[in-house]
Structures are given as structure tokens and as C-alpha cells.
Amino acid sequence: MRLDLATWPEVDVYLKSVPGIIVPTGSTEQHGPMGLIGTDAICAQQIAEGAADIVEAYVAPTIAYTPAPFNTAFPGTISVSEPLFEALVKEILGGLVQQGFKFVYFLNGHGANLAPLKRAAQSLEGVAIRIRSWWEYDTVNALRGEFYGDWEGMHATPSEVAITQATHRTISSGSAATPPKKLSAEYIRKHMGDRHGPPDRHREQFPDGRVGSHSALANPENGRTLMGAAIKALADDYLNLLGSN
Ligand code: NI
């Protein structure tokens, strides 16, 4: 159930029974030669909507303008600063609480959102907040390993590309049929949460935008499987959040 497609009397009735909401967070940034600009937002939104149908929750409009400064040397990337994103999340949370929402579940699709989301969540009382990225659920993570192993990589992952193939469109792999360069364990550790360098250097280092991810391994069938697992995990975890108070 989408909040933007509801009426106020419907939300009024809903709030009296279960005052919970799912807020998808993504990005607007390059995802390699065969990944869509909106990949992170699409994945979070589709999974959130799937889970919301099961648990009969509202899904807030996706927050898709987020920090991705390292990708701004690639066309199509629109990044906002971390302080602005954090302030926006705080105000959205404040608005939800003022409306009477007591449980807010952020379903995230972009690594760089995590730190500011966590800081924004700390600022508020009277509301139970959970923040999870869709790839973190055990069942989803196991599938990522099974399907792609190390080739999942860090950016333009075959998992996220597979989900957008299942929901939107498949772009032929072209030059991305060739595997990207492998990342060292040290690189992965140092750049966790999208802590990448300045945009020009980042593009120089990863010229086609893939960061250790072999996007061409993606297929829509895997996308449907990954999405199904993520939807179930989110539905379970959302109910768990509702039961936490
Ligand atoms: Ni992504």
C-alpha cells in the first residue's frame, strides 16, 4: 500500500490500528554500463511494496536523492550532501511522528545512506526505528553468495541488476561481459559503506563504474528469487519491529 496513493481518511483509519510505515531509501547514480541510474531506489521500493502488501503497511515515497559524491564524474548521477540528507531524514521522521506513526522501518538500497540514517534516527524519541539494507538479510545474503560468490563485488552488483531486470528492463552486457578487476580484501574493508575517493579518481580507478561487481552474471530469474527472499525477510522483520514495543 503506497502512502502517496492513499487518501487522508484512509491514513486516519490506518493510524488508529497499526501506526507503522516503511520508508525506502535509494540513490540516483550510475550503476555501470548495464545497471539503471535508479537501481538502488528501485530495489528498495519494489521490496518495500512487496512486503507491505503482505503485512498491510504503508510505504512512504522513496527517498532517492542521497549522497553519492564519488559517482558524480559519471553522467546521470545526482548527489546531495550528507548533512542535507541527514537533515531531510530528520524532518521526515519528525513529520511521521507528528502524524502519529510510532514504528518506522527504513529499507535501504544504498551503502552511503547508512551512517546518516543512523545519526538521524538517534535524534528522535517516542518512535521505534529500524534501518536495514535489503542485501543484509541472512536469506538474501546466502542467495547472493550462491549465485555470484566474490563477483557480487561492491557496486553495480549482479544482485541489484538482477532485481531491476525482473522489475523493469534488461540491458545487453556489451563491454561489461568482461569481468571487472577483482577487489582486494583490503579494498573492500576500507571502502565499506561506499567510502570511496573523489569523483575523478574514482572514475579513473573504475572507468566503467563497476566496483568489483560482475553485473553481466545477473538474470531476471535470479532477480525474482532475490526479491522474493528480501520481501519475506522484510515482512517478518517489520512485524518483529511492531512487536518490539
Ligand atoms: Ni547500488
XYZ file of N, CA and C and ligand atoms in Angstrom:
736
model
N 0.849 -1.184 0.000
C 0.000 0.000 0.000
C 0.886 1.236 0.000
N 0.678 2.078 -0.996
C 1.512 3.273 -1.079
C 0.833 4.455 -0.397
N 1.594 5.147 0.422
C 1.066 6.316 1.116
C 0.626 7.380 0.115
N 1.408 7.536 -0.961
C 1.072 8.596 -1.918
C -0.195 8.281 -2.719
N -0.636 7.043 -2.679
C -1.857 6.687 -3.398
C -3.037 6.484 -2.439
N -2.834 6.882 -1.180
C -3.908 6.780 -0.183
C -4.563 8.150 -0.002
N -5.734 8.145 0.627
C -6.377 9.417 0.979
C -6.172 9.666 2.476
N -6.395 10.895 2.919
C -6.186 11.158 4.341
C -7.151 10.389 5.245
N -8.445 10.226 4.849
C -9.304 9.426 5.740
C -8.815 7.974 5.864
N -8.242 7.439 4.768
C -7.696 6.072 4.850
C -6.515 6.005 5.815
N -5.648 7.013 5.737
C -4.487 7.031 6.632
C -4.948 7.227 8.078
N -5.993 8.010 8.250
C -6.548 8.266 9.579
C -7.005 6.955 10.232
N -7.716 6.138 9.473
C -8.198 4.847 9.980
C -7.013 3.924 10.278
N -6.066 3.880 9.327
C -4.877 3.020 9.446
C -4.094 3.332 10.733
N -3.875 4.634 10.964
C -3.070 5.053 12.123
C -3.669 4.595 13.450
N -4.990 4.430 13.459
C -5.647 4.019 14.717
C -5.411 2.543 15.011
N -5.085 1.743 13.980
C -4.832 0.324 14.251
C -3.337 0.014 14.335
N -2.599 0.294 13.267
C -1.154 -0.023 13.268
C -0.343 1.188 12.798
N 0.211 1.946 13.711
C 0.909 3.162 13.305
C 2.352 2.913 12.851
N 2.497 2.059 11.808
C 3.835 1.764 11.295
C 3.942 2.110 9.823
N 5.180 2.365 9.361
C 5.379 2.709 7.950
C 6.767 2.254 7.495
N 6.862 1.908 6.219
C 8.160 1.531 5.642
C 8.616 2.668 4.732
N 9.866 3.097 4.907
C 10.417 4.185 4.091
C 11.599 3.648 3.283
N 11.454 3.512 1.957
C 12.584 3.050 1.144
C 13.583 4.187 0.899
N 14.872 3.857 0.950
C 15.904 4.849 0.638
C 16.831 4.272 -0.432
N 17.138 5.054 -1.451
C 17.975 4.561 -2.547
C 19.018 5.572 -2.947
N 19.199 5.752 -4.255
C 20.134 6.759 -4.768
C 19.778 7.030 -6.221
N 20.415 8.053 -6.776
C 20.275 8.380 -8.198
C 21.699 8.461 -8.727
N 22.242 7.335 -9.176
C 23.670 7.308 -9.532
C 23.959 6.208 -10.546
N 25.073 6.365 -11.209
C 25.496 5.366 -12.189
C 25.645 3.990 -11.549
N 25.257 2.974 -12.315
C 25.433 1.582 -11.856
C 26.104 0.742 -12.934
N 27.170 1.299 -13.534
C 27.885 0.546 -14.558
C 27.146 0.593 -15.884
N 27.735 -0.041 -16.923
C 27.185 0.052 -18.271
C 25.829 -0.638 -18.439
N 25.465 -1.562 -17.561
C 24.189 -2.252 -17.741
C 23.272 -2.166 -16.519
N 23.600 -1.227 -15.613
C 22.744 -1.010 -14.434
C 22.037 0.332 -14.552
N 20.777 0.391 -14.136
C 19.986 1.616 -14.254
C 20.417 2.652 -13.211
N 20.275 3.934 -13.550
C 20.627 5.026 -12.626
C 19.847 4.879 -11.311
N 18.613 4.450 -11.406
C 17.770 4.348 -10.207
C 17.831 3.008 -9.501
N 18.816 2.185 -9.819
C 18.880 0.819 -9.268
C 18.603 0.734 -7.766
N 19.305 1.545 -6.975
C 19.172 1.425 -5.510
C 17.774 1.779 -5.037
N 17.215 2.826 -5.653
C 15.863 3.254 -5.274
C 14.825 2.219 -5.731
N 15.024 1.685 -6.941
C 14.087 0.691 -7.482
C 14.074 -0.557 -6.593
N 15.254 -1.068 -6.255
C 15.328 -2.281 -5.424
C 14.614 -2.059 -4.091
N 14.939 -0.945 -3.415
C 14.339 -0.694 -2.096
C 12.821 -0.541 -2.212
N 12.390 0.190 -3.217
C 10.950 0.442 -3.358
C 10.170 -0.828 -3.691
N 10.694 -1.624 -4.630
C 9.979 -2.837 -5.034
C 9.875 -3.830 -3.878
N 10.961 -3.964 -3.133
C 10.950 -4.892 -1.995
C 10.005 -4.369 -0.908
N 10.073 -3.065 -0.656
C 9.199 -2.464 0.362
C 7.726 -2.668 -0.017
N 7.394 -2.440 -1.282
C 5.995 -2.578 -1.696
C 5.527 -4.034 -1.617
N 6.414 -4.958 -1.967
C 6.071 -6.380 -1.879
C 5.785 -6.791 -0.445
N 6.639 -6.348 0.471
C 6.455 -6.705 1.888
C 5.221 -6.012 2.450
N 5.024 -4.778 2.053
C 3.894 -4.003 2.578
C 2.562 -4.647 2.217
N 2.495 -5.272 1.042
C 1.266 -5.958 0.644
C 0.973 -7.128 1.584
N 2.026 -7.794 2.036
C 1.846 -8.946 2.936
C 1.411 -8.484 4.323
N 2.072 -7.463 4.846
C 1.803 -7.047 6.236
C 0.788 -5.908 6.322
N 0.273 -5.481 5.178
C -0.697 -4.383 5.113
C -0.184 -3.117 5.777
N 0.998 -2.717 5.342
C 1.596 -1.484 5.856
C 1.644 -0.441 4.747
N 1.778 0.802 5.125
C 2.006 1.844 4.128
C 3.492 1.950 3.812
N 3.776 2.291 2.539
C 5.144 2.591 2.113
C 5.198 4.071 1.764
N 6.112 4.787 2.390
C 6.268 6.223 2.113
C 6.957 6.394 0.757
N 6.841 7.575 0.129
C 7.593 7.822 -1.106
C 9.088 7.570 -0.887
N 9.714 6.944 -1.872
C 11.136 6.590 -1.775
C 12.018 7.842 -1.726
N 12.996 7.812 -0.829
C 13.981 8.907 -0.801
C 15.113 8.507 -1.757
N 15.144 9.166 -2.916
C 16.084 8.751 -3.971
C 17.213 9.746 -4.208
N 17.108 10.961 -3.635
C 18.217 11.926 -3.726
C 19.033 11.812 -2.457
N 20.204 11.232 -2.584
C 21.013 10.881 -1.417
C 22.499 11.114 -1.742
N 23.398 10.914 -0.785
C 24.814 11.182 -1.059
C 25.467 10.096 -1.922
N 26.034 10.523 -3.045
C 26.836 9.631 -3.896
C 27.931 10.461 -4.558
N 28.677 11.241 -3.765
C 29.632 12.204 -4.330
C 30.693 11.542 -5.211
N 31.073 10.327 -4.862
C 32.142 9.615 -5.592
C 31.745 9.261 -7.013
N 30.441 9.284 -7.323
C 29.985 8.888 -8.658
C 29.622 10.061 -9.562
N 29.883 11.288 -9.109
C 29.406 12.445 -9.877
C 30.218 12.698 -11.153
N 31.330 11.989 -11.350
C 32.056 12.116 -12.617
C 31.397 11.262 -13.712
N 30.355 10.518 -13.348
C 29.605 9.725 -14.330
C 28.283 10.435 -14.639
N 27.905 10.534 -15.920
C 26.640 11.179 -16.279
C 25.440 10.506 -15.614
N 24.498 11.333 -15.159
C 23.262 10.801 -14.584
C 23.250 10.737 -13.076
N 24.416 10.872 -12.466
C 24.474 10.804 -11.001
C 24.092 12.150 -10.400
N 23.109 12.149 -9.494
C 22.734 13.369 -8.782
C 22.930 13.101 -7.293
N 23.876 13.817 -6.711
C 24.233 13.576 -5.317
C 23.863 14.776 -4.466
N 23.342 14.523 -3.269
C 23.175 15.625 -2.311
C 24.137 15.385 -1.148
N 24.465 16.439 -0.422
C 25.465 16.303 0.646
C 24.905 15.453 1.791
N 25.824 14.865 2.544
C 25.415 14.035 3.676
C 24.637 14.845 4.727
N 25.107 16.054 5.088
C 24.331 16.840 6.067
C 22.906 17.147 5.589
N 22.751 17.421 4.293
C 21.411 17.717 3.769
C 20.524 16.477 3.850
N 21.071 15.332 3.453
C 20.305 14.080 3.512
C 19.907 13.766 4.955
N 20.860 13.935 5.869
C 20.571 13.653 7.282
C 19.475 14.589 7.813
N 19.575 15.866 7.441
C 18.567 16.836 7.889
C 17.197 16.496 7.308
N 17.176 16.060 6.045
C 15.911 15.689 5.396
C 15.272 14.500 6.122
N 16.089 13.500 6.410
C 15.566 12.312 7.103
C 15.020 12.698 8.479
N 15.728 13.586 9.167
C 15.258 14.035 10.490
C 13.894 14.707 10.371
N 13.746 15.554 9.365
C 12.470 16.265 9.219
C 11.349 15.315 8.805
N 11.673 14.340 7.959
C 10.665 13.350 7.566
C 10.242 12.544 8.797
N 11.209 12.134 9.597
C 10.904 11.396 10.823
C 10.035 12.242 11.755
N 10.412 13.505 11.886
C 9.644 14.412 12.736
C 8.205 14.513 12.251
N 8.036 14.602 10.939
C 6.704 14.685 10.350
C 5.895 13.423 10.599
N 6.534 12.270 10.465
C 5.845 10.993 10.688
C 5.390 10.877 12.143
N 6.277 11.265 13.063
C 5.940 11.181 14.487
C 4.784 12.132 14.802
N 4.855 13.325 14.244
C 3.793 14.321 14.478
C 2.449 13.804 13.962
N 2.499 12.998 12.906
C 1.274 12.424 12.339
C 0.742 11.247 13.157
N 1.582 10.727 14.044
C 1.131 9.624 14.889
C 1.774 8.278 14.575
N 2.737 8.254 13.644
C 3.443 6.994 13.372
C 4.403 6.688 14.522
N 4.394 5.430 14.970
C 5.233 5.049 16.106
C 6.299 4.020 15.729
N 6.191 3.476 14.509
C 7.164 2.478 14.039
C 7.592 2.852 12.617
N 8.883 3.095 12.452
C 9.378 3.482 11.125
C 10.483 2.517 10.712
N 10.281 1.870 9.571
C 11.262 0.901 9.074
C 11.897 1.461 7.800
N 13.188 1.793 7.876
C 13.893 2.240 6.681
C 14.455 1.027 5.952
N 13.982 0.818 4.719
C 14.533 -0.272 3.907
C 15.487 0.372 2.914
N 16.752 0.129 3.121
C 17.785 0.856 2.391
C 18.347 0.069 1.211
N 18.741 0.843 0.146
C 19.339 0.214 -1.027
C 20.671 0.824 -1.429
N 21.261 1.666 -0.556
C 22.487 2.392 -0.950
C 23.399 2.540 0.276
N 24.599 1.972 0.181
C 25.514 1.903 1.324
C 25.783 3.239 1.999
N 25.955 4.301 1.200
C 26.327 5.605 1.769
C 25.206 6.228 2.601
N 24.007 5.663 2.524
C 22.899 6.210 3.323
C 22.966 5.778 4.784
N 23.668 4.691 5.048
C 23.547 4.063 6.366
C 23.993 4.950 7.524
N 25.173 5.549 7.414
C 25.686 6.363 8.535
C 24.763 7.557 8.822
N 24.409 8.361 7.801
C 23.493 9.475 8.099
C 22.109 9.027 8.573
N 21.608 7.896 8.061
C 20.317 7.387 8.544
C 20.394 7.075 10.034
N 21.497 6.430 10.422
C 21.647 6.050 11.833
C 21.739 7.291 12.714
N 22.473 8.301 12.248
C 22.574 9.528 13.042
C 21.210 10.210 13.164
N 20.477 10.263 12.075
C 19.161 10.921 12.100
C 18.213 10.178 13.049
N 18.313 8.857 13.061
C 17.418 8.048 13.898
C 17.679 8.259 15.373
N 18.952 8.564 15.704
C 19.303 8.746 17.112
C 18.654 9.992 17.707
N 18.273 10.923 16.842
C 17.828 12.228 17.328
C 16.405 12.217 17.875
N 15.708 11.091 17.678
C 14.284 11.121 17.949
C 13.830 10.167 19.040
N 12.875 10.619 19.850
C 12.292 9.746 20.866
C 10.817 9.504 20.562
N 10.272 8.486 21.191
C 8.834 8.213 21.023
C 8.511 7.453 19.763
N 9.537 6.923 19.089
C 9.297 6.165 17.868
C 10.327 5.035 17.793
N 9.871 3.842 17.389
C 10.800 2.721 17.212
C 11.249 2.712 15.757
N 12.563 2.750 15.543
C 13.097 2.865 14.185
C 14.007 1.680 13.890
N 13.858 1.113 12.709
C 14.799 0.076 12.270
C 15.352 0.472 10.913
N 16.654 0.209 10.727
C 17.314 0.534 9.456
C 18.000 -0.734 8.962
N 17.600 -1.215 7.765
C 18.240 -2.405 7.194
C 18.414 -2.209 5.696
N 19.542 -2.703 5.187
C 19.708 -2.761 3.736
C 19.199 -4.121 3.276
N 18.570 -4.161 2.105
C 17.899 -5.400 1.685
C 18.853 -6.571 1.528
N 20.128 -6.282 1.215
C 21.081 -7.376 0.998
C 21.615 -7.959 2.306
N 21.262 -7.335 3.441
C 21.790 -7.802 4.728
C 21.061 -9.025 5.284
N 19.807 -9.216 4.900
C 19.051 -10.350 5.458
C 19.784 -11.659 5.154
N 19.838 -12.554 6.137
C 20.586 -13.813 6.001
C 20.209 -14.579 4.738
N 18.896 -14.687 4.496
C 18.434 -15.486 3.357
C 18.881 -14.855 2.034
N 18.840 -13.531 1.979
C 19.235 -12.826 0.753
C 20.751 -12.938 0.568
N 21.462 -12.746 1.648
C 22.920 -12.812 1.590
C 23.391 -14.196 1.143
N 22.698 -15.230 1.620
C 23.051 -16.595 1.212
C 22.845 -16.772 -0.291
N 21.758 -16.230 -0.813
C 21.496 -16.324 -2.253
C 22.547 -15.565 -3.058
N 22.944 -14.399 -2.563
C 23.966 -13.608 -3.265
C 25.253 -14.429 -3.394
N 25.603 -15.090 -2.292
C 26.803 -15.916 -2.311
C 26.667 -17.094 -3.258
N 25.497 -17.716 -3.204
C 25.241 -18.897 -4.040
C 25.242 -18.531 -5.530
N 24.614 -17.437 -5.871
C 24.512 -17.040 -7.279
C 25.833 -16.487 -7.829
N 26.501 -15.657 -7.042
C 27.589 -14.856 -7.621
C 28.930 -14.933 -6.890
N 28.962 -15.459 -5.675
C 30.223 -15.542 -4.931
C 30.909 -14.185 -4.839
N 32.230 -14.181 -5.075
C 33.006 -12.935 -4.998
C 32.612 -11.920 -6.067
N 32.020 -12.405 -7.148
C 31.653 -11.491 -8.236
C 30.503 -10.569 -7.877
N 29.920 -10.750 -6.706
C 28.912 -9.792 -6.239
C 29.570 -8.405 -6.116
N 30.795 -8.360 -5.600
C 31.532 -7.096 -5.537
C 30.837 -6.025 -4.720
N 31.115 -4.748 -5.052
C 30.620 -3.643 -4.213
C 29.627 -2.715 -4.906
N 29.741 -2.569 -6.223
C 28.840 -1.605 -6.874
C 28.473 -2.075 -8.276
N 27.166 -1.877 -8.607
C 26.587 -2.446 -9.821
C 26.613 -3.968 -9.677
N 26.221 -4.418 -8.493
C 26.265 -5.844 -8.173
C 25.287 -6.621 -9.060
N 25.645 -7.856 -9.405
C 24.707 -8.657 -10.190
C 23.357 -8.817 -9.478
N 23.358 -8.825 -8.144
C 22.082 -8.959 -7.408
C 21.157 -7.785 -7.665
N 21.693 -6.575 -7.534
C 20.806 -5.408 -7.708
C 20.399 -5.258 -9.172
N 21.337 -5.566 -10.082
C 20.996 -5.501 -11.510
C 19.923 -6.543 -11.829
N 20.041 -7.743 -11.241
C 19.050 -8.804 -11.481
C 17.651 -8.367 -11.045
N 17.568 -7.670 -9.913
C 16.254 -7.221 -9.428
C 15.638 -6.215 -10.406
N 16.460 -5.279 -10.903
C 15.896 -4.299 -11.854
C 15.558 -4.961 -13.189
N 16.248 -6.051 -13.515
C 15.885 -6.809 -14.731
C 14.524 -7.463 -14.554
N 14.277 -7.957 -13.327
C 12.986 -8.609 -13.050
C 11.848 -7.593 -13.050
N 12.136 -6.368 -12.596
C 11.046 -5.395 -12.451
C 10.938 -4.422 -13.624
N 12.029 -4.139 -14.310
C 11.993 -3.115 -15.360
C 12.544 -3.584 -16.708
N 13.871 -3.560 -16.868
C 14.383 -3.960 -18.184
C 15.802 -4.500 -18.106
N 16.146 -5.278 -19.141
C 17.471 -5.880 -19.223
C 18.252 -5.196 -20.343
N 19.453 -4.752 -20.013
C 20.304 -4.096 -20.999
C 21.409 -5.080 -21.380
N 21.680 -5.213 -22.671
C 22.679 -6.212 -23.064
C 24.044 -5.829 -22.491
N 24.815 -6.853 -22.156
C 26.026 -6.607 -21.359
C 27.109 -5.851 -22.136
N 27.208 -6.016 -23.426
C 28.229 -5.300 -24.201
C 29.611 -5.474 -23.607
N 30.290 -4.356 -23.375
C 31.663 -4.418 -22.848
C 31.704 -4.997 -21.431
N 30.549 -4.943 -20.729
C 30.518 -5.458 -19.357
C 30.441 -6.984 -19.310
N 30.446 -7.638 -20.484
C 30.513 -9.102 -20.494
C 31.860 -9.566 -19.935
N 32.857 -8.704 -20.040
C 34.177 -8.992 -19.473
C 34.143 -8.707 -17.975
N 34.688 -9.626 -17.157
C 34.662 -9.379 -15.705
C 35.433 -8.105 -15.339
N 35.021 -7.407 -14.276
C 35.776 -6.239 -13.811
C 37.034 -6.706 -13.083
N 37.887 -5.763 -12.716
C 39.050 -6.214 -11.930
C 38.596 -6.607 -10.531
N 39.235 -7.647 -10.000
C 38.877 -8.166 -8.667
C 39.328 -7.196 -7.588
N 38.523 -7.064 -6.542
C 38.894 -6.194 -5.432
C 39.676 -6.991 -4.401
N 40.644 -6.328 -3.770
C 41.368 -6.994 -2.687
C 40.505 -6.925 -1.427
N 40.767 -7.849 -0.512
C 40.026 -7.860 0.763
C 40.232 -6.530 1.478
N 41.430 -5.971 1.326
C 41.748 -4.700 1.993
C 40.911 -3.560 1.400
N 40.774 -3.562 0.070
C 39.959 -2.514 -0.568
C 38.523 -2.576 -0.047
N 37.978 -3.795 0.008
C 36.591 -3.959 0.455
C 36.426 -3.450 1.892
N 37.387 -3.796 2.740
C 37.308 -3.392 4.147
C 37.364 -1.863 4.282
N 38.281 -1.247 3.539
C 38.475 0.211 3.644
C 37.328 1.025 3.056
N 36.605 0.440 2.093
C 35.603 1.237 1.370
C 34.171 0.805 1.672
N 34.008 0.033 2.743
C 32.676 -0.399 3.180
C 31.782 0.829 3.414
N 30.487 0.712 3.104
C 29.577 1.858 3.285
C 29.825 2.935 2.242
N 30.360 2.542 1.084
C 30.621 3.473 -0.021
C 31.585 4.591 0.347
N 32.607 4.282 1.118
C 33.603 5.324 1.417
C 34.645 5.340 0.292
N 34.233 5.870 -0.848
C 35.123 5.950 -1.996
C 35.733 7.340 -2.083
N 36.777 7.472 -2.932
C 37.512 8.727 -3.028
C 36.808 9.784 -3.863
N 37.539 10.869 -4.206
C 36.991 11.945 -5.020
C 36.532 11.433 -6.391
N 35.522 12.093 -7.006
C 34.890 11.583 -8.227
C 35.844 11.278 -9.382
N 36.778 12.201 -9.669
C 37.665 11.963 -10.823
C 38.545 10.740 -10.597
N 39.049 10.637 -9.388
C 39.912 9.485 -9.086
C 39.107 8.186 -9.107
N 37.877 8.272 -8.607
C 37.028 7.072 -8.573
C 36.758 6.584 -9.997
N 36.478 7.525 -10.913
C 36.199 7.114 -12.297
C 37.464 6.594 -12.976
N 38.593 7.195 -12.616
C 39.876 6.744 -13.173
C 40.159 5.298 -12.743
N 39.850 5.038 -11.470
C 40.110 3.715 -10.905
C 39.116 2.665 -11.432
N 37.867 3.088 -11.619
C 36.814 2.160 -12.070
C 36.120 2.778 -13.292
N 36.804 2.721 -14.456
C 36.373 3.503 -15.628
C 34.952 3.211 -16.114
N 34.452 1.988 -15.940
C 33.091 1.755 -16.441
C 32.047 1.761 -15.313
N 32.482 2.095 -14.097
C 31.540 2.278 -12.990
C 31.301 1.052 -12.131
N 31.727 -0.122 -12.617
C 31.564 -1.319 -11.793
C 32.687 -1.353 -10.762
N 32.338 -1.610 -9.509
C 33.371 -1.722 -8.480
C 33.414 -3.182 -8.027
N 34.190 -3.960 -8.739
C 34.379 -5.374 -8.394
C 33.163 -6.257 -8.659
N 32.125 -5.699 -9.252
C 30.890 -6.463 -9.472
C 30.764 -6.895 -10.934
N 30.513 -8.166 -11.135
C 30.354 -8.695 -12.495
C 28.856 -8.673 -12.852
N 28.379 -7.469 -13.200
C 26.939 -7.249 -13.426
C 26.343 -8.201 -14.456
N 27.168 -8.630 -15.430
C 26.655 -9.437 -16.545
C 26.180 -10.827 -16.097
N 26.508 -11.216 -14.855
C 26.036 -12.516 -14.353
C 24.554 -12.453 -13.961
N 24.015 -11.246 -13.913
C 22.614 -11.070 -13.490
C 21.648 -11.674 -14.499
N 20.515 -12.179 -14.003
C 19.408 -12.534 -14.893
C 18.097 -12.321 -14.136
N 17.011 -12.096 -14.877
C 15.742 -11.747 -14.228
C 15.222 -12.827 -13.275
N 15.518 -14.090 -13.606
C 15.061 -15.192 -12.746
C 15.709 -15.075 -11.357
N 17.023 -14.842 -11.335
C 17.701 -14.616 -10.050
C 17.106 -13.399 -9.341
N 16.790 -12.390 -10.123
C 16.212 -11.171 -9.548
C 14.915 -11.470 -8.818
N 14.070 -12.294 -9.451
C 12.789 -12.647 -8.810
C 13.034 -13.431 -7.523
N 14.012 -14.331 -7.545
C 14.308 -15.135 -6.347
C 14.832 -14.248 -5.214
N 15.772 -13.351 -5.560
C 16.339 -12.448 -4.553
C 15.250 -11.549 -3.962
N 14.395 -11.051 -4.843
C 13.353 -10.143 -4.401
C 12.359 -10.870 -3.497
N 12.027 -12.088 -3.859
C 11.102 -12.875 -3.033
C 11.656 -13.096 -1.638
N 12.942 -13.417 -1.563
C 13.574 -13.656 -0.251
C 13.607 -12.359 0.563
N 13.934 -11.252 -0.110
C 14.020 -9.967 0.596
C 12.638 -9.512 1.080
N 11.622 -9.741 0.257
C 10.253 -9.349 0.629
C 9.809 -10.120 1.875
N 10.089 -11.419 1.886
C 9.684 -12.231 3.037
C 10.439 -11.796 4.299
N 11.752 -11.570 4.149
C 12.568 -11.174 5.307
C 12.116 -9.825 5.852
N 11.824 -8.892 4.956
C 11.369 -7.574 5.412
C 10.007 -7.681 6.103
N 9.096 -8.465 5.522
C 7.770 -8.620 6.137
C 7.912 -9.162 7.560
N 8.742 -10.196 7.727
C 8.957 -10.780 9.058
C 9.567 -9.759 10.016
N 10.580 -9.041 9.520
C 11.300 -8.109 10.397
C 10.435 -6.896 10.741
N 9.582 -6.495 9.831
C 8.662 -5.371 10.109
C 7.690 -5.760 11.223
N 7.156 -6.986 11.140
C 6.243 -7.445 12.197
C 6.968 -7.537 13.528
N 8.217 -7.941 13.438
C 9.059 -8.010 14.624
C 9.235 -6.618 15.249
N 9.418 -5.610 14.409
C 9.538 -4.226 14.896
C 8.235 -3.787 15.573
N 7.097 -4.139 14.966
C 5.805 -3.766 15.556
C 5.609 -4.419 16.919
N 6.178 -5.621 17.065
C 6.022 -6.335 18.336
C 7.037 -5.899 19.380
N 7.918 -4.980 19.010
C 9.031 -4.651 19.909
C 8.612 -3.680 21.018
N 7.437 -3.056 20.882
C 7.031 -2.108 21.936
C 5.743 -2.569 22.637
Ni 23.509 0.185 -5.906
